[in-house]
Amino acid sequence: MFVRELGVKHLEVWSQHLESPVLSRCRALARAASQAGARVINIQLDQREYEVRSKTGSILKGRFNLSDSDHIERQRSVRFAKDWMDAAAECGAGSLRVNTGKTGGKSFDMNLTTESLRQLAEHGQRIGVKVLVENHGPNVDRPERLAELVRRVDHHGCRTLPDFGNVPKTADESFREQMLQALVPAAHLVSAKTKAFDSEGNHTTYDFARCVQLCEQLGYQGIYSAEYWNPSPDSFDPISVARKTLRMIADNLVEPS
């Protein structure tokens, strides 16, 4: 529907759309996208639990957490993310966004998360899928920490995915700009998220146009993924919201010289 109504050619998929990294399902999605004249470019992995097979074939389950201080649990999460990277490859996507997980009240050990992401980047290099890290979650809600994390991974297959809307509730617009300045230079994809619109179709939550303009000024030349997040129970027209978001992106792009 979105491809037909909006003319989009690139699709970002949420992991909940697929439920699990079943490769046959991913291949079917890739075929359907191709038949519609589009392709999947990224999967956002938001599964809270991992599910992997043991050497004996039994199913192991636990909390997905690439920052877990328990080595065995952390490695199972890495294996689970690799399965989803394989799924992304079958979908034809060039990247998978992962969350770093939570520390459960313990201090964040960046070295552990760095090692997890490096393993994923190395796996991704073999199959043509980058691992992306977003300003999403308590471990990386400070942009300088996320930027440092990606620098420590030090692999071209690990990049950032800045999200316009993911800043602390108490943050002002200067924080949003600082976030983009820190993360856009290493960005593979940008989540151009909108939230609330008024009755006249104006985006009211933050200066969306300024976000796009700043990305352009910072030299970003990749894809902007239009996203909408509004926890309000009020119904909305997804096509109308998507069209408004795409228009705001297009209106603020710098024409190539």
Short mmCIF file of the C-alpha atoms (twelve columns), coordinates in Angstrom:
data_MODEL
# 
_entry.id   MODEL 
# 
loop_
_atom_site.group_PDB 
_atom_site.id 
_atom_site.type_symbol 
_atom_site.label_atom_id 
_atom_site.label_alt_id 
_atom_site.label_comp_id 
_atom_site.label_asym_id 
_atom_site.label_seq_id 
_atom_site.Cartn_x 
_atom_site.Cartn_y 
_atom_site.Cartn_z 
_atom_site.pdbx_PDB_model_num 
ATOM 1   C CA . MET A 1   0.000  0.000   0.000  1 
ATOM 2   C CA . PHE A 2   2.739  2.482   0.953  1 
ATOM 3   C CA . VAL A 3   4.740  1.727   -2.173 1 
ATOM 4   C CA . ARG A 4   1.693  2.250   -4.393 1 
ATOM 5   C CA . GLU A 5   0.287  5.310   -2.625 1 
ATOM 6   C CA . LEU A 6   3.523  7.133   -1.881 1 
ATOM 7   C CA . GLY A 7   5.906  5.944   -4.576 1 
ATOM 8   C CA . VAL A 8   8.573  4.907   -2.082 1 
ATOM 9   C CA . LYS A 9   11.295 2.531   -3.238 1 
ATOM 10  C CA . HIS A 10  13.039 1.766   0.054  1 
ATOM 11  C CA . LEU A 11  11.389 0.016   2.987  1 
ATOM 12  C CA . GLU A 12  12.480 -0.309  6.600  1 
ATOM 13  C CA . VAL A 13  10.979 -3.276  8.444  1 
ATOM 14  C CA . TRP A 14  10.387 -3.744  12.172 1 
ATOM 15  C CA . SER A 15  11.368 -7.134  13.576 1 
ATOM 16  C CA . GLN A 16  7.851  -7.547  14.973 1 
ATOM 17  C CA . HIS A 17  6.573  -7.584  11.386 1 
ATOM 18  C CA . LEU A 18  8.512  -10.822 10.859 1 
ATOM 19  C CA . GLU A 19  8.189  -12.166 14.436 1 
ATOM 20  C CA . SER A 20  11.208 -14.452 14.001 1 
ATOM 21  C CA . PRO A 21  14.177 -14.688 11.618 1 
ATOM 22  C CA . VAL A 22  12.682 -17.459 9.469  1 
ATOM 23  C CA . LEU A 23  14.661 -17.282 6.226  1 
ATOM 24  C CA . SER A 24  11.843 -18.504 3.979  1 
ATOM 25  C CA . ARG A 25  9.615  -15.717 5.293  1 
ATOM 26  C CA . CYS A 26  12.376 -13.193 4.628  1 
ATOM 27  C CA . ARG A 27  12.825 -14.403 1.071  1 
ATOM 28  C CA . ALA A 28  9.067  -14.076 0.525  1 
ATOM 29  C CA . LEU A 29  9.196  -10.508 1.818  1 
ATOM 30  C CA . ALA A 30  12.070 -9.683  -0.533 1 
ATOM 31  C CA . ARG A 31  10.096 -11.082 -3.478 1 
ATOM 32  C CA . ALA A 32  6.966  -9.151  -2.533 1 
ATOM 33  C CA . ALA A 33  8.931  -5.913  -2.191 1 
ATOM 34  C CA . SER A 34  10.604 -6.476  -5.552 1 
ATOM 35  C CA . GLN A 35  7.291  -7.177  -7.268 1 
ATOM 36  C CA . ALA A 36  5.999  -3.875  -5.882 1 
ATOM 37  C CA . GLY A 37  9.050  -2.046  -7.243 1 
ATOM 38  C CA . ALA A 38  10.769 -1.563  -3.881 1 
ATOM 39  C CA . ARG A 39  13.363 -3.205  -1.664 1 
ATOM 40  C CA . VAL A 40  13.980 -3.673  2.048  1 
ATOM 41  C CA . ILE A 41  16.960 -1.640  3.247  1 
ATOM 42  C CA . ASN A 42  16.985 -2.206  7.010  1 
ATOM 43  C CA . ILE A 43  15.428 -4.223  9.813  1 
ATOM 44  C CA . GLN A 44  15.003 -2.672  13.249 1 
ATOM 45  C CA . LEU A 45  15.529 -5.425  15.814 1 
ATOM 46  C CA . ASP A 46  13.393 -4.806  18.895 1 
ATOM 47  C CA . GLN A 47  12.904 -8.309  20.263 1 
ATOM 48  C CA . ARG A 48  13.171 -8.290  24.060 1 
ATOM 49  C CA . GLU A 49  14.049 -11.988 24.326 1 
ATOM 50  C CA . TYR A 50  16.599 -14.073 22.474 1 
ATOM 51  C CA . GLU A 51  15.907 -17.576 21.209 1 
ATOM 52  C CA . VAL A 52  18.805 -19.709 19.989 1 
ATOM 53  C CA . ARG A 53  19.539 -23.418 19.607 1 
ATOM 54  C CA . SER A 54  22.037 -25.204 21.830 1 
ATOM 55  C CA . LYS A 55  24.562 -27.673 20.434 1 
ATOM 56  C CA . THR A 56  22.155 -30.467 21.330 1 
ATOM 57  C CA . GLY A 57  19.323 -28.826 19.434 1 
ATOM 58  C CA . SER A 58  17.317 -27.597 22.409 1 
ATOM 59  C CA . ILE A 59  15.876 -24.064 22.411 1 
ATOM 60  C CA . LEU A 60  17.543 -21.590 24.765 1 
ATOM 61  C CA . LYS A 61  15.684 -18.441 25.764 1 
ATOM 62  C CA . GLY A 62  16.643 -15.362 27.742 1 
ATOM 63  C CA . ARG A 63  16.741 -11.578 27.783 1 
ATOM 64  C CA . PHE A 64  18.348 -10.101 24.683 1 
ATOM 65  C CA . ASN A 65  21.197 -7.934  25.928 1 
ATOM 66  C CA . LEU A 66  24.424 -7.204  24.054 1 
ATOM 67  C CA . SER A 67  25.751 -5.481  27.196 1 
ATOM 68  C CA . ASP A 68  25.087 -8.345  29.631 1 
ATOM 69  C CA . SER A 69  27.892 -8.802  32.168 1 
ATOM 70  C CA . ASP A 70  27.327 -12.572 31.998 1 
ATOM 71  C CA . HIS A 71  29.527 -13.856 29.163 1 
ATOM 72  C CA . ILE A 72  27.292 -16.805 28.255 1 
ATOM 73  C CA . GLU A 73  24.139 -14.692 28.170 1 
ATOM 74  C CA . ARG A 74  25.876 -11.987 26.153 1 
ATOM 75  C CA . GLN A 75  27.156 -14.492 23.595 1 
ATOM 76  C CA . ARG A 76  23.682 -15.953 23.185 1 
ATOM 77  C CA . SER A 77  22.423 -12.454 22.439 1 
ATOM 78  C CA . VAL A 78  25.196 -12.054 19.870 1 
ATOM 79  C CA . ARG A 79  24.169 -15.342 18.233 1 
ATOM 80  C CA . PHE A 80  20.556 -14.190 18.159 1 
ATOM 81  C CA . ALA A 81  21.528 -10.890 16.513 1 
ATOM 82  C CA . LYS A 82  23.599 -12.800 13.947 1 
ATOM 83  C CA . ASP A 83  20.502 -14.851 13.089 1 
ATOM 84  C CA . TRP A 84  18.662 -11.597 12.447 1 
ATOM 85  C CA . MET A 85  21.543 -10.305 10.329 1 
ATOM 86  C CA . ASP A 86  21.202 -13.455 8.241  1 
ATOM 87  C CA . ALA A 87  17.484 -12.696 7.994  1 
ATOM 88  C CA . ALA A 88  18.263 -9.146  6.864  1 
ATOM 89  C CA . ALA A 89  20.524 -10.529 4.150  1 
ATOM 90  C CA . GLU A 90  17.700 -12.797 2.930  1 
ATOM 91  C CA . CYS A 91  15.383 -9.783  2.842  1 
ATOM 92  C CA . GLY A 92  17.930 -7.996  0.668  1 
ATOM 93  C CA . ALA A 93  18.621 -5.444  3.415  1 
ATOM 94  C CA . GLY A 94  22.075 -4.007  3.861  1 
ATOM 95  C CA . SER A 95  21.769 -3.384  7.589  1 
ATOM 96  C CA . LEU A 96  20.240 -4.425  10.898 1 
ATOM 97  C CA . ARG A 97  19.652 -2.036  13.801 1 
ATOM 98  C CA . VAL A 98  20.263 -3.553  17.236 1 
ATOM 99  C CA . ASN A 99  19.729 -2.275  20.762 1 
ATOM 100 C CA . THR A 100 22.602 -2.475  23.213 1 
ATOM 101 C CA . GLY A 101 20.383 -3.734  26.035 1 
ATOM 102 C CA . LYS A 102 20.180 -2.706  29.676 1 
ATOM 103 C CA . THR A 103 22.587 -3.151  32.556 1 
ATOM 104 C CA . GLY A 104 20.008 -3.936  35.240 1 
ATOM 105 C CA . GLY A 105 21.249 -1.277  37.625 1 
ATOM 106 C CA . LYS A 106 24.924 -2.108  37.071 1 
ATOM 107 C CA . SER A 107 27.346 0.384   35.567 1 
ATOM 108 C CA . PHE A 108 27.638 0.287   31.791 1 
ATOM 109 C CA . ASP A 109 30.801 -1.513  30.643 1 
ATOM 110 C CA . MET A 110 31.463 -0.154  27.185 1 
ATOM 111 C CA . ASN A 111 34.154 -2.764  26.553 1 
ATOM 112 C CA . LEU A 112 31.614 -5.602  26.698 1 
ATOM 113 C CA . THR A 113 29.231 -3.885  24.292 1 
ATOM 114 C CA . THR A 114 32.109 -2.968  21.996 1 
ATOM 115 C CA . GLU A 115 33.137 -6.613  21.728 1 
ATOM 116 C CA . SER A 116 29.543 -7.689  20.996 1 
ATOM 117 C CA . LEU A 117 29.185 -5.122  18.227 1 
ATOM 118 C CA . ARG A 118 32.570 -5.995  16.755 1 
ATOM 119 C CA . GLN A 119 31.556 -9.641  16.499 1 
ATOM 120 C CA . LEU A 120 28.381 -8.570  14.714 1 
ATOM 121 C CA . ALA A 121 30.264 -6.250  12.368 1 
ATOM 122 C CA . GLU A 122 32.677 -9.040  11.467 1 
ATOM 123 C CA . HIS A 123 29.792 -11.411 10.792 1 
ATOM 124 C CA . GLY A 124 28.063 -8.719  8.763  1 
ATOM 125 C CA . GLN A 125 31.162 -8.197  6.645  1 
ATOM 126 C CA . ARG A 126 30.902 -11.819 5.513  1 
ATOM 127 C CA . ILE A 127 27.242 -11.516 4.468  1 
ATOM 128 C CA . GLY A 128 27.018 -7.877  3.364  1 
ATOM 129 C CA . VAL A 129 25.003 -6.523  6.297  1 
ATOM 130 C CA . LYS A 130 26.045 -3.619  8.528  1 
ATOM 131 C CA . VAL A 131 25.086 -3.445  12.195 1 
ATOM 132 C CA . LEU A 132 23.581 -0.107  13.224 1 
ATOM 133 C CA . VAL A 133 23.277 1.380   16.702 1 
ATOM 134 C CA . GLU A 134 20.612 3.972   17.456 1 
ATOM 135 C CA . ASN A 135 20.229 6.525   20.255 1 
ATOM 136 C CA . HIS A 136 17.666 4.173   21.753 1 
ATOM 137 C CA . GLY A 137 17.875 2.970   25.343 1 
ATOM 138 C CA . PRO A 138 19.586 4.068   28.568 1 
ATOM 139 C CA . ASN A 139 23.078 2.854   27.649 1 
ATOM 140 C CA . VAL A 140 23.293 5.135   24.629 1 
ATOM 141 C CA . ASP A 141 20.923 8.012   25.399 1 
ATOM 142 C CA . ARG A 142 23.961 10.306  25.654 1 
ATOM 143 C CA . PRO A 143 25.124 10.933  22.088 1 
ATOM 144 C CA . GLU A 144 28.787 11.281  22.994 1 
ATOM 145 C CA . ARG A 145 28.690 7.803   24.546 1 
ATOM 146 C CA . LEU A 146 27.144 6.250   21.444 1 
ATOM 147 C CA . ALA A 147 29.631 8.008   19.183 1 
ATOM 148 C CA . GLU A 148 32.481 6.740   21.360 1 
ATOM 149 C CA . LEU A 149 31.060 3.211   21.298 1 
ATOM 150 C CA . VAL A 150 31.085 3.116   17.500 1 
ATOM 151 C CA . ARG A 151 34.593 4.597   17.437 1 
ATOM 152 C CA . ARG A 152 35.800 1.834   19.746 1 
ATOM 153 C CA . VAL A 153 34.278 -0.875  17.595 1 
ATOM 154 C CA . ASP A 154 36.445 0.587   14.824 1 
ATOM 155 C CA . HIS A 155 34.867 -1.380  11.988 1 
ATOM 156 C CA . HIS A 156 33.299 0.003   8.823  1 
ATOM 157 C CA . GLY A 157 30.458 -2.475  9.327  1 
ATOM 158 C CA . CYS A 158 29.272 -0.791  12.535 1 
ATOM 159 C CA . ARG A 159 27.581 2.572   12.033 1 
ATOM 160 C CA . THR A 160 25.093 4.835   13.760 1 
ATOM 161 C CA . LEU A 161 21.386 5.364   13.107 1 
ATOM 162 C CA . PRO A 162 20.464 8.778   14.557 1 
ATOM 163 C CA . ASP A 163 16.776 9.122   15.463 1 
ATOM 164 C CA . PHE A 164 15.353 12.664  15.483 1 
ATOM 165 C CA . GLY A 165 12.849 11.837  18.205 1 
ATOM 166 C CA . ASN A 166 14.943 9.855   20.673 1 
ATOM 167 C CA . VAL A 167 16.118 12.420  23.202 1 
ATOM 168 C CA . PRO A 168 15.366 12.661  26.952 1 
ATOM 169 C CA . LYS A 169 11.982 14.200  27.733 1 
ATOM 170 C CA . THR A 170 13.651 17.053  29.603 1 
ATOM 171 C CA . ALA A 171 16.097 17.854  26.784 1 
ATOM 172 C CA . ASP A 172 15.830 21.084  24.823 1 
ATOM 173 C CA . GLU A 173 16.428 21.635  21.117 1 
ATOM 174 C CA . SER A 174 20.124 22.283  21.654 1 
ATOM 175 C CA . PHE A 175 20.495 18.704  22.931 1 
ATOM 176 C CA . ARG A 176 18.795 17.367  19.787 1 
ATOM 177 C CA . GLU A 177 21.232 19.317  17.642 1 
ATOM 178 C CA . GLN A 178 24.188 18.083  19.708 1 
ATOM 179 C CA . MET A 179 22.939 14.530  19.198 1 
ATOM 180 C CA . LEU A 180 22.855 14.929  15.439 1 
ATOM 181 C CA . GLN A 181 26.244 16.604  15.355 1 
ATOM 182 C CA . ALA A 182 27.734 13.690  17.293 1 
ATOM 183 C CA . LEU A 183 26.048 10.840  15.413 1 
ATOM 184 C CA . VAL A 184 25.447 11.918  11.808 1 
ATOM 185 C CA . PRO A 185 29.131 11.776  10.748 1 
ATOM 186 C CA . ALA A 186 29.064 7.987   11.349 1 
ATOM 187 C CA . ALA A 187 25.489 7.434   10.128 1 
ATOM 188 C CA . HIS A 188 24.494 4.752   7.637  1 
ATOM 189 C CA . LEU A 189 20.793 5.609   7.923  1 
ATOM 190 C CA . VAL A 190 18.799 8.404   9.594  1 
ATOM 191 C CA . SER A 191 15.461 7.825   11.307 1 
ATOM 192 C CA . ALA A 192 13.462 10.926  10.385 1 
ATOM 193 C CA . LYS A 193 10.853 10.437  13.081 1 
ATOM 194 C CA . THR A 194 7.771  12.591  13.433 1 
ATOM 195 C CA . LYS A 195 5.474  12.645  16.439 1 
ATOM 196 C CA . ALA A 196 2.513  15.019  16.852 1 
ATOM 197 C CA . PHE A 197 0.841  17.095  14.111 1 
ATOM 198 C CA . ASP A 198 -1.714 19.843  14.652 1 
ATOM 199 C CA . SER A 199 -5.049 20.131  12.831 1 
ATOM 200 C CA . GLU A 200 -3.368 22.024  9.993  1 
ATOM 201 C CA . GLY A 201 -0.777 19.338  9.422  1 
ATOM 202 C CA . ASN A 202 2.147  21.105  11.101 1 
ATOM 203 C CA . HIS A 203 4.612  19.025  13.086 1 
ATOM 204 C CA . THR A 204 4.567  20.446  16.615 1 
ATOM 205 C CA . THR A 205 6.852  18.285  18.769 1 
ATOM 206 C CA . TYR A 206 10.206 19.663  17.605 1 
ATOM 207 C CA . ASP A 207 11.795 21.453  14.669 1 
ATOM 208 C CA . PHE A 208 11.791 18.610  12.149 1 
ATOM 209 C CA . ALA A 209 12.942 20.819  9.275  1 
ATOM 210 C CA . ARG A 210 15.965 21.952  11.263 1 
ATOM 211 C CA . CYS A 211 16.914 18.316  11.896 1 
ATOM 212 C CA . VAL A 212 16.973 17.522  8.177  1 
ATOM 213 C CA . GLN A 213 18.817 20.740  7.395  1 
ATOM 214 C CA . LEU A 214 21.479 19.958  10.000 1 
ATOM 215 C CA . CYS A 215 21.994 16.450  8.628  1 
ATOM 216 C CA . GLU A 216 22.477 17.956  5.181  1 
ATOM 217 C CA . GLN A 217 24.933 20.540  6.531  1 
ATOM 218 C CA . LEU A 218 26.903 17.733  8.193  1 
ATOM 219 C CA . GLY A 219 27.331 16.070  4.807  1 
ATOM 220 C CA . TYR A 220 24.860 13.221  5.184  1 
ATOM 221 C CA . GLN A 221 24.036 11.705  1.776  1 
ATOM 222 C CA . GLY A 222 22.204 8.530   2.774  1 
ATOM 223 C CA . ILE A 223 18.559 7.575   3.106  1 
ATOM 224 C CA . TYR A 224 16.114 9.219   5.518  1 
ATOM 225 C CA . SER A 225 13.723 6.635   6.898  1 
ATOM 226 C CA . ALA A 226 10.332 8.245   7.547  1 
ATOM 227 C CA . GLU A 227 8.980  7.069   10.895 1 
ATOM 228 C CA . TYR A 228 5.999  8.056   13.022 1 
ATOM 229 C CA . TRP A 229 5.669  7.554   16.764 1 
ATOM 230 C CA . ASN A 230 2.784  8.890   18.803 1 
ATOM 231 C CA . PRO A 231 1.569  6.935   21.850 1 
ATOM 232 C CA . SER A 232 -1.766 8.770   21.760 1 
ATOM 233 C CA . PRO A 233 -4.748 6.408   21.463 1 
ATOM 234 C CA . ASP A 234 -6.285 8.707   18.843 1 
ATOM 235 C CA . SER A 235 -6.610 7.160   15.399 1 
ATOM 236 C CA . PHE A 236 -4.655 8.603   12.483 1 
ATOM 237 C CA . ASP A 237 -4.320 8.169   8.737  1 
ATOM 238 C CA . PRO A 238 -0.932 6.465   8.156  1 
ATOM 239 C CA . ILE A 239 -0.795 7.456   4.484  1 
ATOM 240 C CA . SER A 240 -1.453 11.104  5.324  1 
ATOM 241 C CA . VAL A 241 1.200  11.137  8.068  1 
ATOM 242 C CA . ALA A 242 3.736  9.396   5.826  1 
ATOM 243 C CA . ARG A 243 3.045  11.828  2.990  1 
ATOM 244 C CA . LYS A 244 3.540  14.844  5.288  1 
ATOM 245 C CA . THR A 245 6.782  13.390  6.654  1 
ATOM 246 C CA . LEU A 246 8.175  12.647  3.211  1 
ATOM 247 C CA . ARG A 247 7.274  16.148  2.055  1 
ATOM 248 C CA . MET A 248 9.074  17.737  5.018  1 
ATOM 249 C CA . ILE A 249 12.158 15.676  4.254  1 
ATOM 250 C CA . ALA A 250 12.114 16.574  0.564  1 
ATOM 251 C CA . ASP A 251 11.567 20.264  1.247  1 
ATOM 252 C CA . ASN A 252 14.750 20.492  3.310  1 
ATOM 253 C CA . LEU A 253 17.193 18.482  1.214  1 
ATOM 254 C CA . VAL A 254 20.140 20.234  -0.353 1 
ATOM 255 C CA . GLU A 255 20.125 20.002  -4.138 1 
ATOM 256 C CA . PRO A 256 23.207 18.143  -5.405 1 
ATOM 257 C CA . SER A 257 25.710 20.484  -7.010 1 
# 
